[in-house]
mmCIF file of C-alpha atoms in Angstrom:
data_model
loop_
_atom_site.group_PDB
_atom_site.id
_atom_site.type_symbol
_atom_site.label_atom_id
_atom_site.label_comp_id
_atom_site.label_asym_id
_atom_site.label_seq_id
_atom_site.Cartn_x
_atom_site.Cartn_y
_atom_site.Cartn_z
ATOM 1 C CA MET A 835 49.145 94.349 175.772
ATOM 2 C CA LEU A 836 52.164 95.952 174.120
ATOM 3 C CA ASP A 837 54.962 97.247 176.254
ATOM 4 C CA SER A 838 56.801 100.418 175.219
ATOM 5 C CA ASN A 839 59.575 98.466 173.432
ATOM 6 C CA ASP A 840 57.056 96.601 171.267
ATOM 7 C CA ALA A 841 55.224 99.844 170.450
ATOM 8 C CA THR A 842 58.507 101.538 169.520
ATOM 9 C CA THR A 843 59.529 98.570 167.389
ATOM 10 C CA SER A 844 56.192 98.459 165.569
ATOM 11 C CA LYS A 845 56.316 102.244 164.965
ATOM 12 C CA GLY A 846 59.823 101.864 163.578
ATOM 13 C CA ARG A 847 58.763 99.014 161.301
ATOM 14 C CA TRP A 848 55.762 100.984 160.045
ATOM 15 C CA ILE A 849 57.917 104.049 159.337
ATOM 16 C CA PHE A 850 60.501 101.924 157.522
ATOM 17 C CA HIS A 851 57.806 100.052 155.541
ATOM 18 C CA CYS A 852 56.016 103.223 154.437
ATOM 19 C CA GLY A 853 59.234 105.073 153.688
ATOM 20 C CA LEU A 854 60.804 102.273 151.681
ATOM 21 C CA LYS A 855 57.690 101.667 149.593
ATOM 22 C CA GLY A 856 56.583 105.329 149.453
ATOM 23 C CA LEU A 857 53.190 104.535 150.979
ATOM 24 C CA CYS A 858 50.864 106.819 152.905
ATOM 25 C CA PRO A 859 51.911 106.732 156.578
ATOM 26 C CA GLN A 860 48.273 106.768 157.726
ATOM 27 C CA CYS A 861 46.659 104.019 155.662
ATOM 28 C CA GLY A 862 49.649 102.319 154.015
ATOM 29 C CA GLN A 863 47.655 101.927 150.790
ATOM 30 C CA ALA A 864 48.358 104.653 148.238
ATOM 31 C CA SER A 865 51.640 106.201 147.194
ATOM 32 C CA MET A 866 52.650 109.409 148.955
ATOM 33 C CA PHE A 867 54.470 110.563 145.808
ATOM 34 C CA ARG A 868 52.892 112.206 142.790
ATOM 35 C CA LYS A 869 56.219 112.308 140.937
ATOM 36 C CA TRP A 870 59.657 111.008 141.822
ATOM 37 C CA LEU A 871 60.266 113.458 144.723
ATOM 38 C CA LYS A 872 57.009 115.439 144.638
ATOM 39 C CA LEU A 873 54.504 114.563 147.379
ATOM 40 C CA GLN A 874 50.795 114.211 146.737
ATOM 41 C CA THR A 875 48.630 116.992 148.127
ATOM 42 C CA LYS A 876 46.326 114.426 149.754
ATOM 43 C CA CYS A 877 46.327 110.660 149.947
ATOM 44 C CA PRO A 878 43.940 109.333 147.282
ATOM 45 C CA SER A 879 42.971 106.430 149.560
ATOM 46 C CA CYS A 880 42.400 107.937 153.022
ATOM 47 C CA GLY A 881 42.548 111.692 152.348
ATOM 48 C CA LEU A 882 45.565 112.436 154.578
ATOM 49 C CA ASN A 883 46.695 115.982 153.888
ATOM 50 C CA TYR A 884 50.466 116.126 153.364
ATOM 51 C CA ASN A 885 50.785 119.747 154.525
ATOM 52 C CA PHE A 886 52.489 118.467 157.684
ATOM 53 C CA ALA A 887 55.405 117.089 155.658
ATOM 54 C CA ALA A 888 58.460 119.298 155.664
ATOM 55 C CA PRO A 889 61.506 117.123 154.946
ATOM 56 C CA ASP A 890 63.245 120.170 153.392
ATOM 57 C CA ASP A 891 66.924 119.344 152.818
ATOM 58 C CA GLY A 892 66.866 116.239 155.007
ATOM 59 C CA PRO A 893 66.928 113.688 152.164
ATOM 60 C CA ALA A 894 69.914 115.372 150.508
ATOM 61 C CA PHE A 895 71.736 115.633 153.832
ATOM 62 C CA PHE A 896 71.240 111.961 154.680
ATOM 63 C CA SER A 897 72.133 110.908 151.141
ATOM 64 C CA LEU A 898 75.369 112.853 151.318
ATOM 65 C CA CYS A 899 76.247 111.530 154.779
ATOM 66 C CA ILE A 900 75.349 107.908 154.071
ATOM 67 C CA VAL A 901 76.635 107.635 150.508
ATOM 68 C CA ALA A 902 78.920 110.477 149.461
ATOM 69 C CA PHE A 903 81.085 110.509 152.566
ATOM 70 C CA PRO A 904 82.068 106.812 152.368
ATOM 71 C CA LEU A 905 82.435 106.961 148.578
ATOM 72 C CA THR A 906 84.833 109.865 148.990
ATOM 73 C CA PHE A 907 87.150 107.491 150.843
ATOM 74 C CA PHE A 908 86.925 105.043 147.934
ATOM 75 C CA VAL A 909 87.780 107.793 145.437
ATOM 76 C CA VAL A 910 90.756 108.957 147.510
ATOM 77 C CA TRP A 911 91.932 105.354 147.996
ATOM 78 C CA LEU A 912 91.657 104.733 144.241
ATOM 79 C CA GLN A 913 93.731 107.827 143.510
ATOM 80 C CA VAL A 914 96.405 107.120 146.147
ATOM 81 C CA ALA A 915 96.698 103.376 145.506
ATOM 82 C CA PHE A 916 96.730 103.368 141.699
ATOM 83 C CA GLU A 917 97.210 106.975 140.544
ATOM 84 C CA PRO A 918 94.867 106.395 137.582
ATOM 85 C CA PRO A 919 94.388 108.891 134.772
ATOM 86 C CA PHE A 920 91.579 111.417 135.128
ATOM 87 C CA TRP A 921 89.225 109.546 132.815
ATOM 88 C CA VAL A 922 89.118 106.598 135.252
ATOM 89 C CA HIS A 923 87.516 108.889 137.827
ATOM 90 C CA LEU A 924 85.041 110.073 135.202
ATOM 91 C CA VAL A 925 84.091 106.472 134.462
ATOM 92 C CA THR A 926 84.029 105.127 138.037
ATOM 93 C CA SER A 927 83.939 107.811 140.721
ATOM 94 C CA LEU A 928 81.565 110.294 139.123
ATOM 95 C CA PRO A 929 78.786 107.785 138.269
ATOM 96 C CA LEU A 930 79.109 106.097 141.661
ATOM 97 C CA MET A 931 78.771 109.453 143.447
ATOM 98 C CA ALA A 932 75.927 110.707 141.264
ATOM 99 C CA LEU A 933 73.847 107.526 141.300
ATOM 100 C CA GLY A 934 74.699 106.749 144.910
ATOM 101 C CA CYS A 935 73.441 110.137 146.066
ATOM 102 C CA VAL A 936 70.411 110.515 143.773
ATOM 103 C CA LEU A 937 68.854 107.034 143.820
ATOM 104 C CA PRO A 938 68.116 106.807 147.570
ATOM 105 C CA LEU A 939 66.505 110.280 147.736
ATOM 106 C CA GLN A 940 62.910 109.056 147.353
ATOM 107 C CA TYR A 941 63.348 106.331 149.966
ATOM 108 C CA ILE A 942 64.900 108.757 152.415
ATOM 109 C CA LYS A 943 62.202 111.382 151.778
ATOM 110 C CA GLY A 944 59.482 108.752 152.265
ATOM 111 C CA TRP A 945 61.132 107.660 155.499
ATOM 112 C CA LEU A 946 61.324 111.263 156.764
ATOM 113 C CA VAL A 947 57.684 112.032 155.873
ATOM 114 C CA ALA A 948 56.456 108.796 157.487
ATOM 115 C CA SER A 949 58.575 109.525 160.532
ATOM 116 C CA GLN A 950 57.159 113.047 160.803
ATOM 117 C CA TYR A 951 53.606 111.721 160.622
ATOM 118 C CA VAL A 952 53.986 108.803 163.021
ATOM 119 C CA ASN A 953 55.916 110.830 165.595
ATOM 120 C CA LYS A 954 53.762 113.961 165.094
ATOM 121 C CA ALA A 955 56.985 115.943 164.630
ATOM 122 C CA GLN A 956 56.986 119.708 164.362
ATOM 123 C CA GLU A 957 59.107 122.564 165.598
ATOM 124 C CA ALA A 958 58.621 123.277 169.267
ATOM 125 C CA GLY A 959 56.243 126.127 170.021
ATOM 126 C CA THR A 960 54.736 126.309 166.523
ATOM 127 C CA GLU A 961 51.545 124.317 167.118
ATOM 128 C CA ASN A 962 49.249 127.371 166.970
ATOM 129 C CA LEU A 963 50.980 128.817 163.904
ATOM 130 C CA TRP A 964 50.661 125.519 161.999
ATOM 131 C CA ALA A 965 47.008 125.171 163.010
ATOM 132 C CA GLN A 966 46.277 128.680 161.685
ATOM 133 C CA LEU A 967 48.164 128.057 158.431
ATOM 134 C CA HIS A 968 46.413 124.743 157.817
ATOM 135 C CA ALA A 969 42.998 126.252 158.614
ATOM 136 C CA ARG A 970 43.689 129.095 156.187
ATOM 137 C CA ALA A 971 44.820 126.675 153.467
ATOM 138 C CA GLU A 972 41.716 124.517 153.906
ATOM 139 C CA ASN A 973 39.457 127.586 153.718
ATOM 140 C CA GLU A 974 41.167 128.672 150.483
ATOM 141 C CA GLU A 975 40.617 125.208 148.975
ATOM 142 C CA LYS A 976 36.854 125.444 149.611
#
């Protein structure tokens, strides 16, 4: 029997696994992405409806906090230590910032979507509203 620490660890591993590989958080088989940052409507393997997923600006926020903030220190250090010409920043700092912030977006979005599913996350007090919206959306699809 799993104790609460083992259950938490396995949930965390599953979230990380699905997020990193962009897999469906329910079945772990099919990709949750239709395009680079665009989620599927439903999982092609198990049929999970991705209407629950609302990562909004979360991926951009985490990307900026994890990548851009530390890289800003590098850029400032480069400027203060060496006082390079402007073109050096165009060749080093700008690509590092752009690639460093854009490349992890899909992984972070996958992690947030998987985390929302596994933890059944939603805004407090909105259960009835979400149930009504999802019921309406399913009726419109039929």
